[in-house]
Amino acid sequence: MTASDKALTKTLLDRAGLPVPRGAVVRTAEDAVAAARRLSGPVVTKPLDGNHGRGVSLLLTEDEQVRRGFEEARQHSRDVVVEQHFQGNDHRVLVINGEVVAVAERVPAHVVGDGIRSIEALVEEVNQDPRRGEGHENVMTRIRIDDHVLGLLAKAGWTLQSVPPLGQTVFLRDTANLSTGGTAVDRTDVIHPDNLTVARRAAKVIGLDVAGIDLISPDISRSVHETGGGIVEVNAAPGSVCTCSHRKARRAM
């Protein structure tokens, strides 16, 4: 299936004039570093055929960061994508039979400090939300502490025992996938018409009746052609977009 091949998908979208990040597919860490240098800016590393945000590293600027990102992606795929990092918010645009039926802004797993409890305790509280479960059994997924979370915290100068100040947001994942504890905000009613067109055309180019278009945009209510950003992935089997949008999606199917 075309959508499962990230490199082919991006090539087809680019040929259709749709906004996609520049990048390359590599098989060694040094080739990843060379590709990142050619892109001359923050880059993303991810598995060529990965999913659910596994093995994805964002905002890499140093050679050693790119090497680590390559190794993390390599755990999930023989081939690794190194591509331009788009600045903006992560959106999942659900297209069914050529029409956009739901749009969600996805927020990475995070906790908000209260000035009293540790990050570990805050995670435990978040996971007590009855809407969270394991995998896709509930609307949201419990946040799982693993090496990626610990590494991201360390990069920001935190540990699980750190006590964030009142109101301080501490992100626990690079990516905003719901399957790794992220949350979603309904943006269906505010998406700009140009962005609707981009999503519909992407689904048509890839040949999907049902598609989840992952669109990075600083402001989804403004044209991506004006703000910058673009399509970073096309999903042939998108999960729930968000609670409110998912109801709209079910009605459209």
CSV table of C-alpha atoms in Angstrom, one decimal:
chain,number,residue,atom,x,y,z
A,1,MET,CA,0.0,0.0,0.0
A,2,THR,CA,1.4,3.4,-1.0
A,3,ALA,CA,0.6,5.1,2.3
A,4,SER,CA,2.8,2.6,4.2
A,5,ASP,CA,5.9,3.8,2.2
A,6,LYS,CA,6.7,7.2,3.6
A,7,ALA,CA,9.3,8.0,0.9
A,8,LEU,CA,6.9,7.1,-2.0
A,9,THR,CA,4.1,9.0,-0.3
A,10,LYS,CA,6.2,12.1,0.0
A,11,THR,CA,7.4,11.9,-3.6
A,12,LEU,CA,3.8,11.6,-4.9
A,13,LEU,CA,2.6,14.5,-2.7
A,14,ASP,CA,5.5,16.7,-3.8
A,15,ARG,CA,4.9,16.0,-7.5
A,16,ALA,CA,1.3,17.0,-6.9
A,17,GLY,CA,2.5,20.4,-5.6
A,18,LEU,CA,1.5,19.7,-2.0
A,19,PRO,CA,3.7,21.0,0.9
A,20,VAL,CA,6.0,18.3,2.3
A,21,PRO,CA,9.3,18.5,4.1
A,22,ARG,CA,12.6,18.0,2.2
A,23,GLY,CA,14.5,15.0,3.3
A,24,ALA,CA,16.3,11.7,2.5
A,25,VAL,CA,16.2,8.0,3.3
A,26,VAL,CA,19.4,6.7,4.9
A,27,ARG,CA,20.8,3.4,6.3
A,28,THR,CA,23.8,4.6,8.4
A,29,ALA,CA,24.2,7.1,11.2
A,30,GLU,CA,26.8,9.0,9.2
A,31,ASP,CA,24.6,9.3,6.2
A,32,ALA,CA,21.9,10.6,8.5
A,33,VAL,CA,24.3,13.3,9.8
A,34,ALA,CA,25.3,14.2,6.2
A,35,ALA,CA,21.6,14.5,5.2
A,36,ALA,CA,20.9,16.7,8.2
A,37,ARG,CA,23.8,19.0,7.3
A,38,ARG,CA,22.4,19.4,3.8
A,39,LEU,CA,19.0,20.4,5.2
A,40,SER,CA,20.8,23.1,7.3
A,41,GLY,CA,18.2,23.4,10.1
A,42,PRO,CA,16.4,21.3,12.7
A,43,VAL,CA,15.5,17.9,11.4
A,44,VAL,CA,13.3,14.9,12.3
A,45,THR,CA,14.5,11.3,12.2
A,46,LYS,CA,11.9,8.5,11.9
A,47,PRO,CA,11.5,4.9,10.7
A,48,LEU,CA,10.6,4.6,7.0
A,49,ASP,CA,7.8,2.2,7.8
A,50,GLY,CA,7.0,3.0,11.4
A,51,ASN,CA,3.7,4.0,13.0
A,52,HIS,CA,2.2,5.4,16.2
A,53,GLY,CA,5.1,7.8,16.6
A,54,ARG,CA,7.5,5.0,17.5
A,55,GLY,CA,11.2,5.8,17.0
A,56,VAL,CA,10.5,9.5,16.0
A,57,SER,CA,12.9,12.2,17.2
A,58,LEU,CA,12.2,15.9,16.7
A,59,LEU,CA,14.1,19.2,16.6
A,60,LEU,CA,17.5,17.7,16.2
A,61,THR,CA,20.2,20.3,15.6
A,62,GLU,CA,23.5,18.6,16.6
A,63,ASP,CA,25.4,15.7,14.9
A,64,GLU,CA,25.2,13.6,18.0
A,65,GLN,CA,21.5,14.2,18.4
A,66,VAL,CA,21.0,13.0,14.8
A,67,ARG,CA,23.0,9.9,15.5
A,68,ARG,CA,20.9,9.1,18.5
A,69,GLY,CA,17.8,9.8,16.6
A,70,PHE,CA,19.0,7.5,13.8
A,71,GLU,CA,19.6,4.7,16.3
A,72,GLU,CA,16.2,5.1,17.9
A,73,ALA,CA,14.5,5.0,14.5
A,74,ARG,CA,16.7,2.0,13.4
A,75,GLN,CA,15.1,-0.1,16.1
A,76,HIS,CA,11.9,0.0,14.2
A,77,SER,CA,13.0,0.0,10.5
A,78,ARG,CA,16.0,-0.8,8.4
A,79,ASP,CA,15.6,2.5,6.6
A,80,VAL,CA,15.4,5.8,8.4
A,81,VAL,CA,14.0,9.1,7.1
A,82,VAL,CA,15.8,12.3,7.9
A,83,GLU,CA,13.7,15.3,7.0
A,84,GLN,CA,13.2,19.0,7.6
A,85,HIS,CA,11.4,19.9,10.8
A,86,PHE,CA,8.2,21.9,10.3
A,87,GLN,CA,7.4,24.4,13.0
A,88,GLY,CA,3.9,24.4,14.3
A,89,ASN,CA,1.2,22.3,15.9
A,90,ASP,CA,0.3,18.7,15.0
A,91,HIS,CA,-3.1,18.2,13.4
A,92,ARG,CA,-4.8,15.0,12.3
A,93,VAL,CA,-7.2,15.7,9.4
A,94,LEU,CA,-9.7,12.9,8.7
A,95,VAL,CA,-10.8,12.5,5.1
A,96,ILE,CA,-13.6,10.2,4.2
A,97,ASN,CA,-14.7,9.7,0.6
A,98,GLY,CA,-13.0,12.9,-0.5
A,99,GLU,CA,-14.4,15.1,2.3
A,100,VAL,CA,-12.8,16.4,5.5
A,101,VAL,CA,-15.1,15.2,8.4
A,102,ALA,CA,-12.9,15.9,11.4
A,103,VAL,CA,-9.8,17.8,12.4
A,104,ALA,CA,-8.0,17.6,15.7
A,105,GLU,CA,-5.0,19.4,17.1
A,106,ARG,CA,-2.9,16.8,18.9
A,107,VAL,CA,-0.9,17.6,22.0
A,108,PRO,CA,1.9,15.4,23.2
A,109,ALA,CA,1.6,13.6,26.5
A,110,HIS,CA,2.4,16.1,29.3
A,111,VAL,CA,1.7,17.1,32.9
A,112,VAL,CA,1.2,20.6,34.4
A,113,GLY,CA,3.1,21.4,37.6
A,114,ASP,CA,1.3,22.4,40.8
A,115,GLY,CA,4.5,23.4,42.7
A,116,ILE,CA,4.0,20.6,45.2
A,117,ARG,CA,4.1,17.1,43.5
A,118,SER,CA,6.8,15.4,41.5
A,119,ILE,CA,6.5,14.7,37.8
A,120,GLU,CA,6.1,11.0,38.6
A,121,ALA,CA,3.2,11.8,41.0
A,122,LEU,CA,1.6,14.1,38.4
A,123,VAL,CA,1.8,11.3,35.8
A,124,GLU,CA,0.1,8.9,38.2
A,125,GLU,CA,-2.7,11.4,38.7
A,126,VAL,CA,-3.2,11.9,34.9
A,127,ASN,CA,-3.3,8.1,34.4
A,128,GLN,CA,-6.2,7.9,36.9
A,129,ASP,CA,-8.5,9.6,34.4
A,130,PRO,CA,-11.2,7.0,33.6
A,131,ARG,CA,-11.0,8.0,30.0
A,132,ARG,CA,-7.5,6.6,29.8
A,133,GLY,CA,-6.8,3.0,29.1
A,134,GLU,CA,-4.3,0.6,27.6
A,135,GLY,CA,-3.7,0.8,23.8
A,136,HIS,CA,-6.9,1.9,22.0
A,137,GLU,CA,-9.4,0.4,24.5
A,138,ASN,CA,-10.4,3.9,25.7
A,139,VAL,CA,-10.7,7.4,24.2
A,140,MET,CA,-7.2,8.2,25.6
A,141,THR,CA,-4.1,6.1,26.5
A,142,ARG,CA,-2.3,6.0,29.8
A,143,ILE,CA,1.1,7.7,29.8
A,144,ARG,CA,3.9,5.1,30.1
A,145,ILE,CA,7.3,6.0,31.5
A,146,ASP,CA,10.1,4.6,29.4
A,147,ASP,CA,13.6,5.4,28.2
A,148,HIS,CA,12.3,7.9,25.7
A,149,VAL,CA,10.4,9.8,28.4
A,150,LEU,CA,13.4,9.7,30.7
A,151,GLY,CA,15.7,11.0,28.0
A,152,LEU,CA,13.3,13.8,27.0
A,153,LEU,CA,13.1,14.9,30.7
A,154,ALA,CA,16.9,14.8,31.0
A,155,LYS,CA,17.2,16.9,27.9
A,156,ALA,CA,15.0,19.6,29.5
A,157,GLY,CA,16.8,19.3,32.9
A,158,TRP,CA,14.1,17.3,34.7
A,159,THR,CA,13.9,13.9,36.4
A,160,LEU,CA,10.8,12.0,37.6
A,161,GLN,CA,11.4,13.4,41.1
A,162,SER,CA,11.5,17.0,39.9
A,163,VAL,CA,8.8,19.3,41.1
A,164,PRO,CA,7.7,21.7,38.3
A,165,PRO,CA,6.5,25.2,39.3
A,166,LEU,CA,2.8,26.0,39.4
A,167,GLY,CA,1.4,26.1,35.8
A,168,GLN,CA,4.6,24.7,34.2
A,169,THR,CA,3.9,22.3,31.3
A,170,VAL,CA,6.3,19.4,31.1
A,171,PHE,CA,6.2,17.4,27.9
A,172,LEU,CA,6.8,13.7,28.1
A,173,ARG,CA,6.9,12.8,24.4
A,174,ASP,CA,8.2,14.4,21.2
A,175,THR,CA,5.2,13.2,19.2
A,176,ALA,CA,1.5,13.9,19.8
A,177,ASN,CA,0.1,10.4,19.1
A,178,LEU,CA,-2.9,9.6,21.1
A,179,SER,CA,-1.5,6.0,21.5
A,180,THR,CA,1.4,7.4,23.5
A,181,GLY,CA,-0.7,9.4,25.9
A,182,GLY,CA,-1.4,12.5,23.9
A,183,THR,CA,-4.6,14.5,23.9
A,184,ALA,CA,-6.6,16.1,21.2
A,185,VAL,CA,-8.6,19.4,20.7
A,186,ASP,CA,-11.3,19.6,18.1
A,187,ARG,CA,-10.4,22.1,15.3
A,188,THR,CA,-13.0,21.0,12.7
A,189,ASP,CA,-14.9,24.3,12.7
A,190,VAL,CA,-11.8,26.5,12.3
A,191,ILE,CA,-9.6,24.9,9.7
A,192,HIS,CA,-8.8,27.2,6.7
A,193,PRO,CA,-10.3,26.3,3.3
A,194,ASP,CA,-6.8,26.1,1.8
A,195,ASN,CA,-5.9,23.5,4.4
A,196,LEU,CA,-9.1,21.5,3.7
A,197,THR,CA,-8.0,21.4,0.0
A,198,VAL,CA,-4.5,20.3,0.9
A,199,ALA,CA,-5.9,17.4,2.9
A,200,ARG,CA,-8.5,16.3,0.3
A,201,ARG,CA,-5.9,16.4,-2.5
A,202,ALA,CA,-3.4,14.4,-0.4
A,203,ALA,CA,-6.0,11.6,0.1
A,204,LYS,CA,-6.9,11.6,-3.6
A,205,VAL,CA,-3.2,11.5,-4.7
A,206,ILE,CA,-2.5,8.5,-2.4
A,207,GLY,CA,-5.7,6.8,-3.5
A,208,LEU,CA,-7.4,6.5,-0.1
A,209,ASP,CA,-11.1,6.6,0.6
A,210,VAL,CA,-10.4,6.9,4.3
A,211,ALA,CA,-7.2,8.8,5.3
A,212,GLY,CA,-5.7,10.5,8.3
A,213,ILE,CA,-3.6,13.4,7.0
A,214,ASP,CA,-1.0,14.6,9.5
A,215,LEU,CA,-0.6,18.3,8.9
A,216,ILE,CA,1.8,20.6,10.8
A,217,SER,CA,0.6,24.2,10.9
A,218,PRO,CA,1.4,27.1,13.3
A,219,ASP,CA,-2.3,28.1,13.0
A,220,ILE,CA,-4.8,25.8,11.4
A,221,SER,CA,-7.2,28.7,10.8
A,222,ARG,CA,-4.7,30.3,8.4
A,223,SER,CA,-3.5,28.9,5.1
A,224,VAL,CA,-0.5,26.6,5.3
A,225,HIS,CA,0.8,28.3,2.2
A,226,GLU,CA,1.0,31.5,4.2
A,227,THR,CA,2.2,30.2,7.6
A,228,GLY,CA,4.5,27.4,6.4
A,229,GLY,CA,4.3,23.8,7.5
A,230,GLY,CA,2.8,20.9,5.5
A,231,ILE,CA,2.0,17.2,5.4
A,232,VAL,CA,4.3,15.0,7.4
A,233,GLU,CA,2.4,11.7,7.0
A,234,VAL,CA,-0.6,10.0,5.5
A,235,ASN,CA,-2.3,7.2,7.4
A,236,ALA,CA,-4.4,4.6,5.7
A,237,ALA,CA,-5.9,3.4,9.0
A,238,PRO,CA,-6.4,6.5,11.2
A,239,GLY,CA,-7.6,6.0,14.8
A,240,SER,CA,-10.0,8.2,16.7
A,241,VAL,CA,-9.3,11.9,16.0
A,242,CYS,CA,-10.9,13.2,19.2
A,243,THR,CA,-14.0,12.5,21.1
A,244,CYS,CA,-16.2,15.2,19.5
A,245,SER,CA,-14.7,14.9,16.1
A,246,HIS,CA,-15.0,11.1,16.1
A,247,ARG,CA,-18.7,11.4,16.5
A,248,LYS,CA,-18.8,13.5,13.3
A,249,ALA,CA,-16.6,11.0,11.6
A,250,ARG,CA,-18.9,8.1,12.5
A,251,ARG,CA,-21.9,10.0,11.1
A,252,ALA,CA,-20.0,10.6,7.8
A,253,MET,CA,-19.1,6.9,7.3
